[in-house]
Short mmCIF file of C-alpha atoms and ligand atoms in Angstrom, two decimals:
data_model
loop_
_atom_site.label_atom_id
_atom_site.label_comp_id
_atom_site.label_asym_id
_atom_site.label_seq_id
_atom_site.Cartn_x
_atom_site.Cartn_y
_atom_site.Cartn_z
CA UNK A 1 0.00 0.00 0.00
CA UNK A 2 1.09 3.55 -0.56
CA UNK A 3 0.09 6.76 1.16
CA UNK A 4 1.29 9.31 3.64
CA UNK A 5 1.78 6.78 6.41
CA UNK A 6 2.52 3.76 4.23
CA UNK A 7 5.63 1.87 5.38
CA UNK A 8 6.30 0.24 1.99
CA UNK A 9 6.50 3.68 0.37
CA UNK A 10 9.07 4.68 2.99
CA UNK A 11 11.02 1.46 2.35
CA UNK A 12 11.13 2.33 -1.33
CA UNK A 13 12.35 5.81 -0.39
CA UNK A 14 15.12 4.27 1.75
CA UNK A 15 16.12 2.03 -1.13
CA UNK A 16 16.18 4.94 -3.58
CA UNK A 17 18.27 6.91 -1.09
CA UNK A 18 20.72 4.03 -0.58
CA UNK A 19 21.13 3.74 -4.34
CA UNK A 20 21.80 7.45 -4.64
CA UNK A 21 24.36 7.40 -1.81
CA UNK A 22 26.04 4.51 -3.64
CA UNK A 23 26.10 6.68 -6.80
CA UNK A 24 27.73 9.47 -4.79
CA UNK A 25 30.42 7.07 -3.55
CA UNK A 26 31.12 5.94 -7.11
CA UNK A 27 30.89 9.26 -8.96
CA UNK A 28 30.74 12.24 -6.59
CA UNK A 29 33.89 11.73 -4.50
CA UNK A 30 31.81 10.85 -1.44
CA UNK A 31 34.30 9.33 0.98
CA UNK A 32 32.89 6.04 2.33
CA UNK A 33 33.64 7.41 5.80
CA UNK A 34 31.07 10.15 5.10
CA UNK A 35 28.35 7.74 3.87
CA UNK A 36 26.23 7.57 7.05
CA UNK A 37 26.71 11.25 7.71
CA UNK A 38 25.49 12.23 4.21
CA UNK A 39 22.48 9.90 4.36
CA UNK A 40 21.53 11.21 7.80
CA UNK A 41 21.66 14.74 6.48
CA UNK A 42 19.01 13.83 3.92
CA UNK A 43 16.89 11.91 6.44
CA UNK A 44 17.03 14.90 8.77
CA UNK A 45 15.88 17.19 5.99
CA UNK A 46 12.67 15.17 5.76
CA UNK A 47 12.19 14.92 9.52
CA UNK A 48 12.71 11.16 9.36
CA UNK A 49 13.64 9.81 12.79
CA UNK A 50 14.13 6.25 11.57
CA UNK A 51 15.70 4.37 8.69
CA UNK A 52 16.12 0.77 7.57
CA UNK A 53 19.15 -0.13 5.46
CA UNK A 54 18.06 -1.78 2.22
CA UNK A 55 21.44 -2.58 0.67
CA UNK A 56 20.28 -1.04 -2.61
CA UNK A 57 23.06 0.00 -5.00
CA UNK A 58 23.07 2.25 -8.04
CA UNK A 59 23.80 -0.72 -10.29
CA UNK A 60 25.07 1.37 -13.19
CA UNK A 61 21.86 3.35 -13.45
CA UNK A 62 22.19 6.96 -14.56
CA UNK A 63 21.78 9.75 -12.04
CA UNK A 64 18.59 11.08 -13.64
CA UNK A 65 16.89 7.74 -13.12
CA UNK A 66 18.17 7.47 -9.54
CA UNK A 67 16.99 10.96 -8.63
CA UNK A 68 13.68 10.40 -10.41
CA UNK A 69 13.17 7.30 -8.28
CA UNK A 70 13.91 9.13 -5.06
CA UNK A 71 11.52 11.94 -5.94
CA UNK A 72 8.61 9.71 -6.86
CA UNK A 73 9.12 7.60 -3.71
CA UNK A 74 9.37 10.74 -1.58
CA UNK A 75 6.11 12.09 -3.01
CA UNK A 76 4.44 8.70 -2.55
CA UNK A 77 5.60 8.53 1.05
CA UNK A 78 4.21 12.00 1.67
CA UNK A 79 7.59 13.54 2.47
CA UNK A 80 7.06 16.41 0.03
CA UNK A 81 4.63 17.44 -2.68
CA UNK A 82 5.26 17.02 -6.40
CA UNK A 83 5.64 20.80 -6.76
CA UNK A 84 8.66 20.65 -4.43
CA UNK A 85 10.42 17.96 -6.46
CA UNK A 86 12.81 20.37 -8.20
CA UNK A 87 14.03 21.95 -5.00
CA UNK A 88 14.19 18.53 -3.23
CA UNK A 89 16.39 17.14 -6.00
CA UNK A 90 18.66 20.16 -5.70
CA UNK A 91 18.85 19.79 -1.91
CA UNK A 92 19.60 16.06 -1.92
CA UNK A 93 22.22 16.32 -4.65
CA UNK A 94 23.70 19.34 -2.89
CA UNK A 95 24.26 17.22 0.23
CA UNK A 96 25.78 14.38 -1.82
CA UNK A 97 28.11 16.65 -3.81
CA UNK A 98 31.60 17.32 -2.49
CA UNK A 99 32.60 20.70 -1.10
CA UNK A 100 34.09 23.11 -3.65
CA UNK A 101 37.51 22.94 -1.99
CA UNK A 102 37.59 19.14 -2.26
CA UNK A 103 36.76 19.30 -5.97
CA UNK A 104 39.27 22.06 -6.58
CA UNK A 105 42.05 19.99 -4.98
CA UNK A 106 41.03 16.97 -7.02
CA UNK A 107 40.93 19.05 -10.22
CA UNK A 108 44.51 20.21 -9.61
CA UNK A 109 45.62 16.66 -8.93
CA UNK A 110 44.13 15.45 -12.23
CA UNK A 111 45.67 18.44 -14.00
CA UNK A 112 49.14 17.71 -12.57
CA UNK A 113 48.91 14.09 -13.60
CA UNK A 114 47.15 14.29 -16.98
CA UNK A 115 46.90 17.96 -18.00
CA UNK A 116 44.32 20.74 -17.99
CA UNK A 117 41.97 19.18 -20.52
CA UNK A 118 41.77 15.90 -18.61
CA UNK A 119 40.94 17.90 -15.50
CA UNK A 120 38.20 19.85 -17.30
CA UNK A 121 36.67 16.67 -18.71
CA UNK A 122 36.75 15.11 -15.24
CA UNK A 123 35.01 18.20 -13.85
CA UNK A 124 32.38 18.16 -16.61
CA UNK A 125 31.63 14.51 -15.90
CA UNK A 126 31.30 15.44 -12.24
CA UNK A 127 28.81 18.23 -12.97
CA UNK A 128 26.71 15.85 -15.09
CA UNK A 129 26.85 13.19 -12.36
CA UNK A 130 25.74 15.63 -9.65
CA UNK A 131 22.88 16.81 -11.95
CA UNK A 132 24.03 20.44 -12.14
CA UNK A 133 24.51 19.97 -15.90
CA UNK A 134 21.27 18.66 -17.42
CA UNK A 135 22.93 16.50 -20.04
CA UNK A 136 19.73 14.61 -20.94
CA UNK A 137 18.05 17.93 -21.69
CA UNK A 138 20.92 18.94 -23.99
CA UNK A 139 20.76 15.60 -25.79
CA UNK A 140 16.99 15.98 -26.27
CA UNK A 141 17.32 19.31 -28.10
CA UNK A 142 16.88 18.96 -31.87
CA UNK A 143 20.18 19.74 -33.63
CA UNK A 144 21.23 19.61 -37.28
CA UNK A 145 23.73 21.12 -39.72
CA UNK A 146 22.48 23.41 -42.48
CA UNK A 147 24.08 26.07 -44.67
CA UNK A 148 27.41 25.66 -42.90
CA UNK A 149 25.78 26.42 -39.53
CA UNK A 150 24.64 24.33 -36.60
CA UNK A 151 20.97 24.84 -35.80
CA UNK A 152 19.62 23.76 -32.41
CA UNK A 153 16.20 24.16 -30.87
CA UNK A 154 16.48 24.67 -27.13
CA UNK A 155 13.59 23.06 -25.30
CA UNK A 156 14.74 24.18 -21.84
CA UNK A 157 15.64 27.84 -22.27
CA UNK A 158 12.84 30.40 -22.00
CA UNK A 159 12.67 32.76 -24.97
CA UNK A 160 14.27 36.09 -24.14
CA UNK A 161 12.91 38.93 -26.26
CA UNK A 162 13.12 41.80 -23.81
CA UNK A 163 16.37 43.50 -24.66
CA UNK A 164 16.05 46.11 -21.91
CA UNK A 165 16.47 43.30 -19.39
CA UNK A 166 20.02 42.70 -20.60
CA UNK A 167 20.93 46.28 -19.83
CA UNK A 168 19.48 45.89 -16.34
CA UNK A 169 21.91 43.03 -15.89
CA UNK A 170 19.85 40.11 -14.63
CA UNK A 171 19.85 41.52 -11.13
CA UNK A 172 18.56 39.15 -8.50
CA UNK A 173 15.61 40.27 -6.39
CA UNK A 174 16.74 41.06 -2.88
CA UNK A 175 20.28 41.88 -3.93
CA UNK A 176 21.93 38.62 -2.87
CA UNK A 177 23.71 37.35 -4.82
CA UNK A 178 24.24 40.57 -6.73
CA UNK A 179 23.47 38.82 -10.02
CA UNK A 180 22.78 35.40 -11.52
CA UNK A 181 26.44 34.61 -12.23
CA UNK A 182 28.14 35.98 -9.11
CA UNK A 183 30.38 33.53 -7.27
CA UNK A 184 28.06 33.85 -4.26
CA UNK A 185 25.58 31.57 -6.10
CA UNK A 186 27.72 28.50 -5.35
CA UNK A 187 25.62 26.24 -3.14
CA UNK A 188 22.89 28.88 -2.68
CA UNK A 189 19.53 27.28 -1.84
CA UNK A 190 17.60 30.47 -2.62
CA UNK A 191 18.19 29.94 -6.33
CA UNK A 192 18.41 26.12 -6.29
CA UNK A 193 22.16 26.32 -6.84
CA UNK A 194 23.16 23.80 -4.16
CA UNK A 195 24.81 21.62 -6.79
CA UNK A 196 26.72 24.44 -8.50
CA UNK A 197 30.47 23.97 -8.25
CA UNK A 198 33.04 26.39 -9.64
CA UNK A 199 36.71 26.09 -10.49
CA UNK A 200 39.10 29.00 -9.88
CA UNK A 201 41.29 30.13 -12.78
CA UNK A 202 43.74 33.02 -13.05
CA UNK A 203 43.35 35.16 -16.15
CA UNK A 204 45.67 38.10 -16.76
CA UNK A 205 46.74 37.85 -13.13
CA UNK A 206 43.15 38.29 -11.90
CA UNK A 207 40.99 35.76 -10.06
CA UNK A 208 38.23 34.34 -12.25
CA UNK A 209 36.28 31.07 -12.05
CA UNK A 210 34.87 28.56 -14.49
CA UNK A 211 31.48 26.86 -14.25
CA UNK A 212 29.57 24.64 -16.65
CA UNK A 213 26.16 25.79 -17.86
CA UNK A 214 23.23 23.72 -16.60
CA UNK A 215 21.37 24.05 -19.90
CA UNK A 216 24.39 24.14 -22.18
CA UNK A 217 23.99 24.99 -25.84
CA UNK A 218 26.69 22.51 -26.89
CA UNK A 219 29.16 20.00 -25.46
CA UNK A 220 30.94 21.17 -22.30
CA UNK A 221 29.52 24.68 -22.61
CA UNK A 222 30.47 26.90 -19.71
CA UNK A 223 31.20 30.41 -18.60
CA UNK A 224 34.31 31.94 -17.12
CA UNK A 225 33.38 34.65 -14.65
CA UNK A 226 35.31 37.47 -13.03
CA UNK A 227 35.32 36.81 -9.28
CA UNK A 228 34.47 40.48 -8.82
CA UNK A 229 31.00 41.72 -9.83
CA UNK A 230 32.21 44.23 -12.40
CA UNK A 231 30.61 45.22 -15.76
CA UNK A 232 31.36 43.48 -19.07
CA UNK A 233 34.04 45.13 -21.15
CA UNK A 234 36.49 44.25 -23.90
CA UNK A 235 39.91 45.86 -23.90
CA UNK A 236 43.52 44.91 -24.47
CA UNK A 237 43.58 42.80 -21.30
CA UNK A 238 40.69 40.71 -22.62
CA UNK A 239 42.92 39.20 -25.31
CA UNK A 240 45.56 38.33 -22.69
CA UNK A 241 42.92 36.71 -20.48
CA UNK A 242 41.50 34.61 -23.30
CA UNK A 243 44.99 33.40 -24.23
CA UNK A 244 45.74 32.51 -20.59
CA UNK A 245 42.66 30.31 -20.57
CA UNK A 246 43.34 28.45 -23.83
CA UNK A 247 47.00 28.01 -22.82
CA UNK A 248 45.81 26.04 -19.81
CA UNK A 249 42.83 24.37 -21.56
CA UNK A 250 43.86 24.08 -25.22
CA UNK A 251 40.88 21.88 -26.19
CA UNK A 252 38.38 24.61 -25.33
CA UNK A 253 37.51 27.87 -27.01
CA UNK A 254 36.86 30.97 -24.94
CA UNK A 255 35.27 34.14 -26.24
CA UNK A 256 33.66 37.34 -25.11
CA UNK A 257 30.31 38.78 -26.03
CA UNK A 258 30.12 42.32 -27.25
CA UNK A 259 29.59 44.35 -24.10
CA UNK A 260 26.57 46.17 -25.50
CA UNK A 261 22.81 45.60 -25.32
CA UNK A 262 20.94 43.97 -28.26
CA UNK A 263 24.04 42.29 -29.66
CA UNK A 264 25.59 40.80 -26.56
CA UNK A 265 24.86 38.32 -23.86
CA UNK A 266 22.09 38.44 -21.34
CA UNK A 267 24.28 39.50 -18.41
CA UNK A 268 26.09 42.77 -19.06
CA UNK A 269 26.49 43.79 -15.42
CA UNK A 270 29.03 41.08 -14.64
CA UNK A 271 32.17 40.46 -16.65
CA UNK A 272 32.26 36.96 -18.09
CA UNK A 273 33.38 34.87 -21.06
CA UNK A 274 31.73 31.92 -22.78
CA UNK A 275 33.43 28.81 -23.99
CA UNK A 276 33.52 25.06 -24.11
CA UNK A 277 34.54 21.85 -25.72
CA UNK A 278 33.21 22.21 -29.23
CA UNK A 279 34.65 24.12 -32.16
CA UNK A 280 31.90 26.30 -33.60
CA UNK A 281 31.37 26.73 -37.36
CA UNK A 282 33.15 30.10 -37.52
CA UNK A 283 36.30 28.60 -35.97
CA UNK A 284 36.41 26.34 -39.03
CA UNK A 285 35.39 28.94 -41.64
CA UNK A 286 37.84 29.22 -44.56
CA UNK A 287 39.80 32.39 -45.26
CA UNK A 288 38.63 34.61 -48.10
CA UNK A 289 41.84 36.69 -47.97
CA UNK A 290 45.08 36.54 -45.99
CA UNK A 291 46.76 39.73 -44.83
CA UNK A 292 49.94 40.70 -43.00
CA UNK A 293 51.27 43.65 -41.09
CA UNK A 294 54.96 44.51 -41.73
CA UNK A 295 55.63 44.97 -37.99
CA UNK A 296 54.47 41.40 -37.23
CA UNK A 297 55.93 39.02 -39.83
CA UNK A 298 55.11 36.06 -37.53
CA UNK A 299 51.35 36.67 -37.73
CA UNK A 300 48.69 36.60 -40.39
CA UNK A 301 45.15 37.90 -40.43
CA UNK A 302 42.43 36.14 -42.38
CA UNK A 303 39.23 37.72 -43.61
CA UNK A 304 36.72 34.96 -43.09
CA UNK A 305 34.40 33.58 -45.71
CA UNK A 306 31.51 34.05 -43.33
CA UNK A 307 28.07 35.72 -43.44
CA UNK A 308 28.91 38.04 -40.51
CA UNK A 309 31.91 40.39 -40.51
CA UNK A 310 34.87 38.61 -38.95
CA UNK A 311 38.64 38.29 -39.20
CA UNK A 312 41.01 35.83 -37.57
CA UNK A 313 44.49 36.60 -36.23
CA UNK A 314 46.80 33.57 -36.39
CA UNK A 315 50.22 33.37 -34.75
CA UNK A 316 52.45 31.38 -32.40
CA UNK A 317 53.28 34.63 -30.68
CA UNK A 318 51.03 35.81 -27.86
CA UNK A 319 52.38 39.33 -28.25
CA UNK A 320 51.49 39.44 -31.94
CA UNK A 321 47.96 38.14 -31.21
CA UNK A 322 47.35 40.71 -28.47
CA UNK A 323 48.85 43.69 -30.31
CA UNK A 324 47.15 43.01 -33.64
CA UNK A 325 43.80 42.22 -32.03
CA UNK A 326 43.91 45.41 -30.01
CA UNK A 327 44.90 47.46 -33.05
CA UNK A 328 41.82 46.17 -34.88
CA UNK A 329 39.63 46.67 -31.80
CA UNK A 330 40.65 50.30 -31.31
CA UNK A 331 40.16 51.07 -35.00
CA UNK A 332 36.78 49.39 -35.20
CA UNK A 333 35.19 50.98 -32.14
CA UNK A 334 36.11 54.44 -33.52
CA UNK A 335 35.07 53.75 -37.12
CA UNK A 336 32.26 55.73 -38.75
CA UNK A 337 30.76 55.31 -42.19
CA UNK A 338 27.39 57.06 -42.53
CA UNK A 339 26.83 55.59 -46.01
CA UNK A 340 26.95 52.10 -44.50
CA UNK A 341 24.87 53.12 -41.42
CA UNK A 342 27.92 52.57 -39.22
CA UNK A 343 28.06 55.08 -36.38
CA UNK A 344 30.53 54.32 -33.61
CA UNK A 345 28.52 56.44 -31.16
CA UNK A 346 24.88 57.43 -30.91
CA UNK A 347 23.62 61.03 -30.81
CA UNK A 348 24.14 61.09 -27.03
CA UNK A 349 27.75 59.97 -27.36
CA UNK A 350 27.16 56.38 -26.20
CA UNK A 351 29.40 53.75 -27.71
CA UNK A 352 27.65 51.53 -30.30
CA UNK A 353 30.51 49.49 -31.76
CA UNK A 354 32.21 46.54 -30.15
CA UNK A 355 34.57 43.75 -31.06
CA UNK A 356 33.74 40.24 -29.93
CA UNK A 357 36.86 38.02 -29.63
CA UNK A 358 37.10 34.24 -29.45
CA UNK A 359 40.34 32.28 -28.92
CA UNK A 360 41.36 28.73 -29.78
CA UNK A 361 44.62 26.82 -30.09
CA UNK A 362 45.28 24.79 -33.25
CA UNK A 363 48.34 23.30 -34.92
CA UNK A 364 48.83 26.74 -36.52
CA UNK A 365 49.25 28.35 -33.09
CA UNK A 366 46.79 30.71 -31.43
CA UNK A 367 43.78 31.78 -33.42
CA UNK A 368 41.89 34.86 -32.26
CA UNK A 369 38.65 35.43 -34.15
CA UNK A 370 37.32 38.96 -34.03
CA UNK A 371 33.68 39.63 -34.83
CA UNK A 372 32.71 43.20 -35.68
CA UNK A 373 29.45 44.26 -34.03
CA UNK A 374 27.37 47.41 -33.92
CA UNK A 375 24.10 48.01 -32.09
CA UNK A 376 22.85 51.17 -33.81
CA UNK A 377 19.12 51.55 -34.32
CA UNK A 378 17.17 53.43 -36.97
CA UNK A 379 13.55 54.27 -37.67
CA UNK A 380 13.33 51.28 -39.99
CA UNK A 381 15.09 49.00 -37.47
CA UNK A 382 14.24 50.10 -33.94
CA UNK A 383 15.58 46.78 -32.56
CA UNK A 384 18.91 47.22 -34.32
CA UNK A 385 20.15 47.75 -37.86
CA UNK A 386 22.70 44.93 -37.42
CA UNK A 387 20.29 42.68 -35.56
CA UNK A 388 18.02 39.96 -37.01
CA UNK A 389 15.51 41.79 -39.18
CA UNK A 390 11.79 41.61 -38.33
CA UNK A 391 10.89 39.25 -41.18
CA UNK A 392 12.95 36.58 -39.35
CA UNK A 393 11.44 37.16 -35.88
CA UNK A 394 9.16 34.11 -36.13
CA UNK A 395 12.40 32.08 -36.12
CA UNK A 396 14.63 34.25 -33.95
CA UNK A 397 14.02 37.53 -32.20
CA UNK A 398 16.51 37.30 -29.36
CA UNK A 399 19.87 39.09 -29.44
CA UNK A 400 22.49 37.37 -31.58
CA UNK A 401 25.24 36.78 -29.06
CA UNK A 402 28.71 35.30 -29.31
CA UNK A 403 27.64 31.67 -29.76
CA UNK A 404 25.27 32.44 -32.62
CA UNK A 405 27.60 34.95 -34.24
CA UNK A 406 30.00 31.98 -34.44
CA UNK A 407 27.41 29.87 -36.24
CA UNK A 408 25.65 27.82 -33.57
CA UNK A 409 22.03 28.96 -33.43
CA UNK A 410 19.84 28.45 -30.39
CA UNK A 411 16.24 28.69 -31.55
CA UNK A 412 13.27 28.87 -29.19
CA UNK A 413 11.48 25.67 -28.12
CA UNK A 414 8.08 26.89 -29.39
CA UNK A 415 9.37 26.22 -32.94
CA UNK A 416 9.01 22.46 -32.48
CA UNK A 417 5.21 22.75 -32.33
CA UNK A 418 4.99 25.52 -34.90
CA UNK A 419 7.12 23.67 -37.45
CA UNK A 420 5.10 20.52 -36.91
CA UNK A 421 1.94 22.48 -37.75
CA UNK A 422 3.62 23.78 -40.91
CA UNK A 423 4.87 20.31 -41.83
CA UNK A 424 1.36 18.84 -41.42
CA UNK A 425 -0.17 21.57 -43.57
CA UNK A 426 2.41 20.99 -46.31
CA UNK A 427 1.89 17.22 -46.21
CA UNK A 428 -1.89 17.58 -46.36
CA UNK A 429 -1.83 20.25 -49.07
CA UNK A 430 -3.57 22.81 -46.85
CA UNK A 431 -3.06 26.56 -46.67
CA UNK A 432 -0.83 28.13 -44.04
CA UNK A 433 -2.76 27.63 -40.76
CA UNK A 434 -3.94 30.75 -38.95
CA UNK A 435 -2.08 29.74 -35.75
CA UNK A 436 1.26 30.13 -37.53
CA UNK A 437 0.31 32.94 -39.91
CA UNK A 438 3.45 34.92 -39.00
CA UNK A 439 5.50 32.28 -40.88
CA UNK A 440 4.30 33.53 -44.30
CA UNK A 441 7.84 34.13 -45.64
CA UNK A 442 8.97 30.64 -44.66
CA UNK A 443 5.77 29.16 -46.05
CA UNK A 444 6.29 30.79 -49.44
CA UNK A 445 9.90 29.70 -49.62
CA UNK A 446 9.05 26.14 -48.58
CA UNK A 447 6.34 25.91 -51.22
CA UNK A 448 8.74 27.20 -53.88
CA UNK A 449 11.35 24.63 -52.81
CA UNK A 450 8.98 21.67 -52.59
CA UNK A 451 6.52 22.27 -55.46
CA UNK A 452 3.92 19.88 -54.07
CA UNK A 453 3.51 16.11 -53.70
CA UNK A 454 6.34 15.47 -51.27
CA UNK A 455 7.05 12.81 -48.70
CA UNK A 456 7.28 13.70 -45.02
CA UNK A 457 11.01 13.12 -45.24
CA UNK A 458 11.38 15.60 -48.10
CA UNK A 459 9.28 18.18 -46.23
CA UNK A 460 11.37 17.80 -43.10
CA UNK A 461 14.59 18.16 -45.09
CA UNK A 462 13.19 21.30 -46.74
CA UNK A 463 12.27 22.77 -43.34
CA UNK A 464 15.77 22.13 -42.01
CA UNK A 465 17.25 23.72 -45.10
CA UNK A 466 14.94 26.72 -44.76
CA UNK A 467 15.87 27.23 -41.08
CA UNK A 468 19.58 27.10 -41.95
CA UNK A 469 19.02 29.57 -44.77
CA UNK A 470 17.21 31.98 -42.45
CA UNK A 471 19.94 31.73 -39.81
CA UNK A 472 22.50 32.48 -42.51
CA UNK A 473 20.51 35.55 -43.55
CA UNK A 474 20.27 36.65 -39.91
CA UNK A 475 24.07 36.50 -39.69
CA UNK A 476 24.09 38.56 -42.88
CA UNK A 477 21.92 41.13 -41.07
CA UNK A 478 24.51 41.33 -38.29
CA UNK A 479 27.35 41.93 -40.77
CA UNK A 480 28.56 45.51 -40.43
CA UNK A 481 30.35 45.27 -43.78
CA UNK A 482 27.98 43.76 -46.31
CA UNK A 483 30.78 42.66 -48.64
CA UNK A 484 34.19 41.13 -47.97
CA UNK A 485 35.73 43.87 -50.12
CA UNK A 486 34.55 46.45 -47.55
CA UNK A 487 36.24 44.45 -44.80
CA UNK A 488 39.40 44.34 -46.91
CA UNK A 489 39.29 48.13 -47.38
CA UNK A 490 38.93 48.63 -43.62
CA UNK A 491 41.92 46.37 -42.94
CA UNK A 492 44.05 48.06 -45.60
CA UNK A 493 43.30 51.34 -43.86
CA UNK A 494 45.09 49.91 -40.80
CA UNK A 495 48.20 49.12 -42.83
CA UNK A 496 47.50 45.47 -43.58
CA UNK A 497 48.71 44.20 -46.96
CA UNK A 498 48.20 41.00 -48.94
ZN1 ZN B 1 27.49 39.32 -10.45
#
């Protein structure tokens, strides 16, 4: 029998708990000497004054299944309501996760023995095993390649259209922690961050820390955060900091969003970088032209064959990377060209141009990609001239940040249902349904591509192709120079030659 006072339900809860404690011993660095202590902490949380050992083990089951078991048994036994399941899971896994200092010591030990990348991969595995990183959610997101880009539909992330919120900086109500990415979030129950663990890193001589993203957009996606709550900015030091990171973790990229609203990340109030364990399409984009600067014969700069405006500085020399990148940055943020709608400052003197850098290490040396961004608005484009244009809003209205500017698109989860409606209408030969009437452009283009009488498979392929094509056009909207020749002219103005 089950119920609030049912013993069998409690027995099942004990068994689920024993299995989870076993998982923590195997995967979460729980010292066997701390086993009883950890379990008692969880029993105490539920006001349980008794316990019967069941001998249950995790038996190779994944952590999501183990936690799911514990939650359903806890609800059945009346220990908490189903609406509390999320916070209960966070609390239990918070107790079973090691202290930050223990993990940081272990990380350094792995790094000493097998290098920085082995340590990062160990830490990522840890964050999946303690449920901070929702790996199953990432794997469930639709993802495909199209038009040289990676298109993903994020089922977990709420759509974020309000650009004013970015300027406000994701402040947390009540003022503690100061914002959503402050170090003070580590282990904080008030935001269900009991399982968050961070790893200190030193960048440009300053204390920063790395943490993986719970709802990552790609493999081993994380952010590197300044330990001090200080506003986003890109300057000469930024290039040094990015190089410090990839020197220590050469299998990761690390980049910085433009520190401006509409074209940057969602947290502008706190300095941070984004990176992770996957090369993004722009990192692999071919060069359209290769340039050099006489003062730096050991470096080359490539104009990328890419829908946005981007160049890539390549060199073995850190000095050359930093100096050339900063030369381009200083020139770009002061550049004006009214004929091309490029204004470095608005009428009130506020900066509108920014450079968004992203560093990797390859067999050619360091590669620093530099994306040119501008957040000017006009009467025709009140949300941004170099932002996705309104005809593409049904697909993507949110700011195009660093990850997307590099070719990995994160589209809103609502699209799954909307595209299914469109697919059904195409398969059945109906008109565009009223519920998705805003997709008229896509509908026309799909009909032109398909020309009737198609299999489901052909329709789905056409939809994927159409989404990739729209993302490519959105990147084209963000390009500040609409042709590569214009980029070449700009670079020649800085003294670069072919
Ligand atoms: Zn902060």
